[in-house]
XYZ file of C-alpha atoms in Angstrom:
152
model
C -58.186 9.885 -76.470
C -54.609 10.754 -77.340
C -54.469 11.481 -81.115
C -51.110 9.702 -81.424
C -52.669 6.439 -80.156
C -55.346 6.417 -82.887
C -54.246 4.493 -86.002
C -53.672 6.577 -89.116
C -56.155 4.466 -91.085
C -58.900 5.297 -88.575
C -58.171 9.023 -88.828
C -58.075 8.871 -92.643
C -61.388 6.973 -92.726
C -63.021 9.552 -90.439
C -61.746 12.435 -92.584
C -63.021 10.719 -95.753
C -66.402 10.112 -94.153
C -66.620 13.754 -93.066
C -65.652 15.025 -96.507
C -68.133 12.695 -98.179
C -70.896 13.850 -95.830
C -70.045 17.500 -96.547
C -69.918 16.832 -100.312
C -73.334 15.137 -100.237
C -74.772 18.055 -98.285
C -73.359 20.590 -100.773
C -74.523 18.580 -103.762
C -78.056 18.226 -102.422
C -78.454 21.901 -101.593
C -80.692 23.601 -104.182
C -79.150 26.165 -106.456
C -80.864 29.487 -106.012
C -81.273 32.019 -108.753
C -79.035 34.486 -107.014
C -76.097 32.005 -106.715
C -73.195 33.014 -108.765
C -71.555 31.091 -111.563
C -68.626 30.534 -109.218
C -70.743 28.427 -106.852
C -72.042 26.371 -109.782
C -68.497 25.884 -111.024
C -67.361 24.904 -107.522
C -70.144 22.333 -107.274
C -69.137 20.905 -110.641
C -65.528 20.705 -109.472
C -66.629 19.024 -106.228
C -68.567 16.422 -108.285
C -65.570 15.781 -110.562
C -63.095 15.595 -107.689
C -65.503 13.342 -105.780
C -65.701 10.987 -108.764
C -61.892 11.032 -109.097
C -61.577 10.400 -105.374
C -64.022 7.483 -105.524
C -62.129 6.032 -108.504
C -58.801 6.405 -106.687
C -60.288 4.750 -103.570
C -61.581 1.883 -105.688
C -58.143 1.433 -107.262
C -56.564 1.535 -103.810
C -59.020 -1.081 -102.527
C -58.286 -3.292 -105.547
C -54.540 -2.936 -105.003
C -54.955 -3.724 -101.328
C -56.968 -6.857 -102.173
C -54.329 -7.939 -104.711
C -51.600 -7.326 -102.148
C -53.427 -9.447 -99.557
C -53.927 -12.247 -102.098
C -50.262 -12.099 -103.104
C -49.174 -12.128 -99.457
C -51.402 -15.130 -98.764
C -49.998 -16.945 -101.807
C -46.465 -16.049 -100.731
C -47.090 -17.329 -97.210
C -48.527 -20.566 -98.602
C -45.552 -20.972 -100.955
C -43.092 -20.387 -98.107
C -44.928 -22.919 -95.945
C -44.884 -25.475 -98.764
C -41.204 -24.789 -99.393
C -40.405 -25.312 -95.716
C -42.317 -28.600 -95.753
C -40.505 -29.718 -98.912
C -37.157 -28.783 -97.351
C -38.045 -30.825 -94.258
C -38.972 -33.808 -96.439
C -35.763 -33.386 -98.440
C -33.675 -33.373 -95.248
C -35.475 -36.511 -94.068
C -34.880 -38.226 -97.421
C -31.201 -37.264 -97.396
C -30.819 -38.628 -93.869
C -32.596 -41.828 -94.908
C -30.417 -42.130 -98.014
C -27.275 -41.605 -95.944
C -28.387 -44.247 -93.435
C -29.201 -46.709 -96.237
C -25.833 -46.061 -97.905
C -24.072 -46.754 -94.601
C -26.090 -49.952 -94.151
C -25.254 -51.024 -97.727
C -21.554 -50.361 -97.112
C -21.687 -52.350 -93.872
C -23.436 -55.218 -95.678
C -20.785 -55.122 -98.389
C -18.006 -55.265 -95.797
C -19.760 -58.140 -94.016
C -20.262 -59.963 -97.324
C -16.528 -59.601 -98.044
C -15.707 -60.886 -94.559
C -18.116 -63.781 -95.047
C -16.452 -64.626 -98.364
C -13.050 -64.629 -96.699
C -14.332 -66.813 -93.855
C -15.878 -69.266 -96.361
C -12.586 -69.431 -98.231
C -10.763 -70.115 -94.944
C -13.346 -72.768 -94.024
C -12.964 -74.442 -97.415
C -9.167 -74.401 -97.022
C -9.461 -75.880 -93.530
C -11.851 -78.583 -94.785
C -9.412 -79.443 -97.582
C -6.515 -79.573 -95.120
C -8.577 -81.837 -92.855
C -9.384 -84.167 -95.755
C -5.689 -84.355 -96.602
C -4.836 -85.064 -92.956
C -7.589 -87.686 -92.762
C -6.181 -89.313 -95.915
C -2.655 -89.218 -94.485
C -3.944 -90.751 -91.227
C -5.703 -93.532 -93.148
C -2.571 -94.272 -95.150
C -0.417 -94.271 -92.020
C -2.917 -96.463 -90.203
C -3.104 -98.820 -93.176
C 0.700 -99.004 -93.387
C 0.976 -99.502 -89.645
C -1.634 -102.242 -89.742
C -0.029 -103.903 -92.705
C 3.406 -103.767 -90.995
C 1.852 -105.170 -87.820
C 0.132 -107.897 -89.787
C 3.356 -108.749 -91.581
C 5.289 -108.745 -88.300
C 2.687 -110.956 -86.713
C 2.703 -113.241 -89.721
C 6.467 -113.360 -89.667
C 6.458 -114.233 -85.972
C 4.151 -117.135 -86.548
């Protein structure tokens, strides 16, 4: 396989596994009497560095887990925010529509008030005309009756 196509994490994991395997092999090898103090010191250093490496890996794993949790929380918060924004837009549109309907009702109520006032004025004018007609009819009838009486 082409080394450039292998992910860096895979390569790093393989190197760590190889180093760990080599460290375990070195640590398990018995110390012979003719080994020098340098080899003993090197083994001690390998143990210390291995412990530091394990601690650093644990910290890295913890940080990675925290990062994943934070990313998940962030994604959830963004999703909730998008949903709230959608609901807010819907509510604003509904409010705008209701305000327009209320304005239209107000205009229609004003028009209705004007039409009622006109109707009342027309009814009053009709009553006055009816009264005038009755008076004219009564006068005409009384003049006719007096003319007829005078002719007799």
